[in-house]
mmCIF file of C-alpha atoms in Angstrom:
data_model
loop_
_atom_site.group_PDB
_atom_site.id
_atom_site.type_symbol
_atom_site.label_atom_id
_atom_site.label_comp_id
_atom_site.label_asym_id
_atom_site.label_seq_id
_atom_site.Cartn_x
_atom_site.Cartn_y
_atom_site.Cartn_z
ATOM 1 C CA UNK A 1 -3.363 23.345 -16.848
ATOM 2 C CA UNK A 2 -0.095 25.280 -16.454
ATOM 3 C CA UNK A 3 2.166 25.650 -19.112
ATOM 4 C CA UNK A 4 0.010 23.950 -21.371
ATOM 5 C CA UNK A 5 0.696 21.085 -19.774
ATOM 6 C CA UNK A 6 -2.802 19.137 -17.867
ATOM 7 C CA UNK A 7 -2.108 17.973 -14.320
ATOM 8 C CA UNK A 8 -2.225 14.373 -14.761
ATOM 9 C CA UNK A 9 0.229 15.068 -17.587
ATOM 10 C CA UNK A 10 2.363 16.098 -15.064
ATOM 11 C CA UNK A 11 1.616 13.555 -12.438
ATOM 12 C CA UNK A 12 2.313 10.956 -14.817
ATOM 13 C CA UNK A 13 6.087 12.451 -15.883
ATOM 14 C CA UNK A 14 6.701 12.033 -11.945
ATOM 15 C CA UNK A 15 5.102 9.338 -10.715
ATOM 16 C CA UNK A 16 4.355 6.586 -13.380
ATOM 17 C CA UNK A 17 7.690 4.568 -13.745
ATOM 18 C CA UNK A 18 9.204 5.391 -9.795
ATOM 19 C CA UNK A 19 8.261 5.694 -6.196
ATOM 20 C CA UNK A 20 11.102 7.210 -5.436
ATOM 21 C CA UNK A 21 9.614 11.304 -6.799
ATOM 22 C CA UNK A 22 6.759 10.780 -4.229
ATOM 23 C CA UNK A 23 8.942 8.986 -1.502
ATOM 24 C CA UNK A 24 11.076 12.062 -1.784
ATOM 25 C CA UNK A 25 8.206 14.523 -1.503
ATOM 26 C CA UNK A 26 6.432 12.843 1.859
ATOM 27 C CA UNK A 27 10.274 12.904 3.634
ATOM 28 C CA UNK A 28 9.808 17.038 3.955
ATOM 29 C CA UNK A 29 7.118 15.865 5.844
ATOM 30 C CA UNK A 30 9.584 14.309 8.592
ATOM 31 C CA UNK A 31 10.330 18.406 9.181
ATOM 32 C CA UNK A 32 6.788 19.140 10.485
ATOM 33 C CA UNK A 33 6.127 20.779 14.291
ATOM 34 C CA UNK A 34 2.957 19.326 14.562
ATOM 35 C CA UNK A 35 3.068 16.759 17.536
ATOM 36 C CA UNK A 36 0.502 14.938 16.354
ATOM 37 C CA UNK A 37 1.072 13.804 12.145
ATOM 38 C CA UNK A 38 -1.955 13.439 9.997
ATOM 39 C CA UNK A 39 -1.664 9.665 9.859
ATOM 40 C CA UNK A 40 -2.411 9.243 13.567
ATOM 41 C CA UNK A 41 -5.297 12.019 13.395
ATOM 42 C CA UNK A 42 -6.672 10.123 10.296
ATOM 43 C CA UNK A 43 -6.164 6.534 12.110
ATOM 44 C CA UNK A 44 -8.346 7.961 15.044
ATOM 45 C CA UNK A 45 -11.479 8.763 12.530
ATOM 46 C CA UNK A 46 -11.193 6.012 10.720
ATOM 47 C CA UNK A 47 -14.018 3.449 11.168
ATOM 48 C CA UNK A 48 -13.334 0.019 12.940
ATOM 49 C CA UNK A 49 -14.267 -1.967 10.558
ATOM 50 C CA UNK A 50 -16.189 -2.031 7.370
ATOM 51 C CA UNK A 51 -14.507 -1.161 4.149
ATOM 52 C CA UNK A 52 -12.099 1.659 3.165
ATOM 53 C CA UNK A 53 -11.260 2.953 0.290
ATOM 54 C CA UNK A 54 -7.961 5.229 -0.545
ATOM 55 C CA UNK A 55 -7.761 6.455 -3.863
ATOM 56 C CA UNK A 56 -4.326 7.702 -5.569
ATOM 57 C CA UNK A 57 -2.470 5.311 -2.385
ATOM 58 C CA UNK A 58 0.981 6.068 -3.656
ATOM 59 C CA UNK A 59 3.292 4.433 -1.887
ATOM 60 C CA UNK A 60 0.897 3.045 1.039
ATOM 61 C CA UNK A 61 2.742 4.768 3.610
ATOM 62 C CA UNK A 62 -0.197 5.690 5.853
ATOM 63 C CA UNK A 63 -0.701 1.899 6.049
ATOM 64 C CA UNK A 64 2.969 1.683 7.568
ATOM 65 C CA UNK A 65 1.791 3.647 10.434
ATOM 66 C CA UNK A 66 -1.930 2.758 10.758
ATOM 67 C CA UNK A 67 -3.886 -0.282 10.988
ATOM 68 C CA UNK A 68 -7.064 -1.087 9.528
ATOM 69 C CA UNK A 69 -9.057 -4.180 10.739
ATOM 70 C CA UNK A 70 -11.490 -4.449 8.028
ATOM 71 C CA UNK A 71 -11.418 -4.481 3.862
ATOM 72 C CA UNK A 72 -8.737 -2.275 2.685
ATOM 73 C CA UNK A 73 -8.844 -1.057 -0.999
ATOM 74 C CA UNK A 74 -5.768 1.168 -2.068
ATOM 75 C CA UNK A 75 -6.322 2.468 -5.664
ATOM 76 C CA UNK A 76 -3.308 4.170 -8.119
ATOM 77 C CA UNK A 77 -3.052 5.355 -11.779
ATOM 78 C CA UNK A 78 0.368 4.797 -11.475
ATOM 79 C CA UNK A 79 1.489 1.251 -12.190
ATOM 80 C CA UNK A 80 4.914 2.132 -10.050
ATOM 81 C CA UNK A 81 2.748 2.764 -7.361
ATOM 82 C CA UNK A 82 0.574 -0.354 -7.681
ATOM 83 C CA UNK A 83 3.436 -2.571 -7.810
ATOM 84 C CA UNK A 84 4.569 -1.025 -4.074
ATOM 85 C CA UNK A 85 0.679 -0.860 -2.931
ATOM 86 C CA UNK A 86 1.061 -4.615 -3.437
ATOM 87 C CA UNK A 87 3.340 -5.158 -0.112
ATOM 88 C CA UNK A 88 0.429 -3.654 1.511
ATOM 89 C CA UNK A 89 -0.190 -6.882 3.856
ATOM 90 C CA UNK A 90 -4.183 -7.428 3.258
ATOM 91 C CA UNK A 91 -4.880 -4.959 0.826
ATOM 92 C CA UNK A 92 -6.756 -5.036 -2.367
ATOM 93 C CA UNK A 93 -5.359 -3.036 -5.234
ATOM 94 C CA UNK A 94 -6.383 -1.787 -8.002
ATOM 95 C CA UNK A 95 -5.004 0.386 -11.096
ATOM 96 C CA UNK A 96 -7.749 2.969 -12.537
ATOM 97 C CA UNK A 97 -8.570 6.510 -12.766
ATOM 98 C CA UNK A 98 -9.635 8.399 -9.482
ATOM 99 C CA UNK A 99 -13.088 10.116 -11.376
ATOM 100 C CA UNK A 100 -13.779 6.771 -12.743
ATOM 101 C CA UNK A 101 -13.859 4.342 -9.726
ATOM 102 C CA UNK A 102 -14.713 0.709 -10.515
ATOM 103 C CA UNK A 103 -16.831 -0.087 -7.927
ATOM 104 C CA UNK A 104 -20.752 -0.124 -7.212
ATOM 105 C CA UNK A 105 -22.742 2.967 -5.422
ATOM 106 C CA UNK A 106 -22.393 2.828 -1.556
ATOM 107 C CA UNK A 107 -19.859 0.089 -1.552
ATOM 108 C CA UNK A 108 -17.264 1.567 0.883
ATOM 109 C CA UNK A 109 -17.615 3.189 4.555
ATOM 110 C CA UNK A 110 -14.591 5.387 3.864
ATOM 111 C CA UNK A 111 -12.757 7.585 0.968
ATOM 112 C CA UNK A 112 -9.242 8.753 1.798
ATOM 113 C CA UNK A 113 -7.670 10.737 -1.219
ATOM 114 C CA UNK A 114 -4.367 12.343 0.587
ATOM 115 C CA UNK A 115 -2.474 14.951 -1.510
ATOM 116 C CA UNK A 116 -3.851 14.308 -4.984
ATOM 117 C CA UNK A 117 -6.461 15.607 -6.208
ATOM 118 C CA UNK A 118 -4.620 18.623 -7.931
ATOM 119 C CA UNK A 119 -2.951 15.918 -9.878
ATOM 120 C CA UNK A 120 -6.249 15.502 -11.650
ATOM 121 C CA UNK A 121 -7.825 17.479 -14.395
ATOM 122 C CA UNK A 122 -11.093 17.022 -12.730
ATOM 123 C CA UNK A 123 -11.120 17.113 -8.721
ATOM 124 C CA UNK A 124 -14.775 17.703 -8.628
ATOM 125 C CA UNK A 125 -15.523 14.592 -11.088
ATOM 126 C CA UNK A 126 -13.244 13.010 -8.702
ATOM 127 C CA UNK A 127 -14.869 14.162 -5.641
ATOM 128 C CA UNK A 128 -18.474 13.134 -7.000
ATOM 129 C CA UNK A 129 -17.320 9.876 -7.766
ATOM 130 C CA UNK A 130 -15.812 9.528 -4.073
ATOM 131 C CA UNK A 131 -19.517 10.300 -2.858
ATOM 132 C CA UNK A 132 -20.775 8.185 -5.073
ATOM 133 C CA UNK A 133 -19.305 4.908 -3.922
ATOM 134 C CA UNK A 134 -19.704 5.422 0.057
ATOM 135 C CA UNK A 135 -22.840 4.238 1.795
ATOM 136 C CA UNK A 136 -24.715 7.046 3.859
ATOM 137 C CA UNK A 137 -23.220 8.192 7.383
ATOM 138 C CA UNK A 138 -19.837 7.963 6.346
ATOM 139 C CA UNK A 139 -16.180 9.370 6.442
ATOM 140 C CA UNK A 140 -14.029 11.167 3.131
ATOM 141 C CA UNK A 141 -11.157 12.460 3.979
ATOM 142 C CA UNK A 142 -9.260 14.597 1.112
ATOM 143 C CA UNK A 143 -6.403 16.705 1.635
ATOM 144 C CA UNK A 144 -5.020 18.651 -1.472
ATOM 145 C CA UNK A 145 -1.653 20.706 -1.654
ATOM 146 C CA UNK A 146 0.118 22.702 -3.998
ATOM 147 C CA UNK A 147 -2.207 24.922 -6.036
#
């Protein structure tokens, strides 16, 4: 909490009603020196097929850039975000809370949570929640900035 104020307090004031707060905040990304961008090391370690899993999807960007052959499940609190997840060609989405995933133990091959867990009050909840819906011998991949 900073400033009395819970971090998905704040998430929702920026990202609940618009796209356009988070499509703002990945363009700084345009200024990286890094030859190689996250989305095509992530792409690379994905699995080939099976089902995948991103939770807090935003704006679906990485699936812009990479392709996924299998099940793809792209998850958002935000009903903004949902709405643009849905031009997602061949995606499932759903709207619910990242610590309180709607699906069954070991139902995915792969958890991708990019950038957002500091948006939640509860990152571990979150992160036990992520372990508990992938099957054994499989891939999370969670990134967190800010804090």
């Amino acid at each position: 909490m900073t400033g009395g104020v819970t971090a998905s307090a704040r998430a929702t004031s920026q990202y609940a009603t618009t796209t356009g707060n988070l499509t703002a905040r990945m363009a700084l990304h345009s200024y990286g020196t890094n030859p190689h961008g996250w989305f095509g090391w992530l792409g690379e370690r994905l699995p080939l097929g099976g089902d995948v899993l991103e939770v807090g999807a935003g704006t679906g960007e990485l699936w812009q850039r990479v392709s996924h052959p299998g099940r793809l499940i792209l998850t958002d609190f935000s009903p903004a975000m949902c709405a643009r997840l849905r031009e997602v060609p061949g995606a499932g989405v759903l709207r619910c809370d990242a610590a309180r995933l709607p699906f069954r133990a070991g139902s995915v091959d792969a958890v991708i949570a990019n950038s957002m867990l500091y948006h939640l009050d509860d990152p571990d909840a979150a992160l036990r929640d992520f372990a508990r819906v992938l099957r054994p011998q499989v891939l999370i991949s969670a990134t967190r900035g800010s804090r």
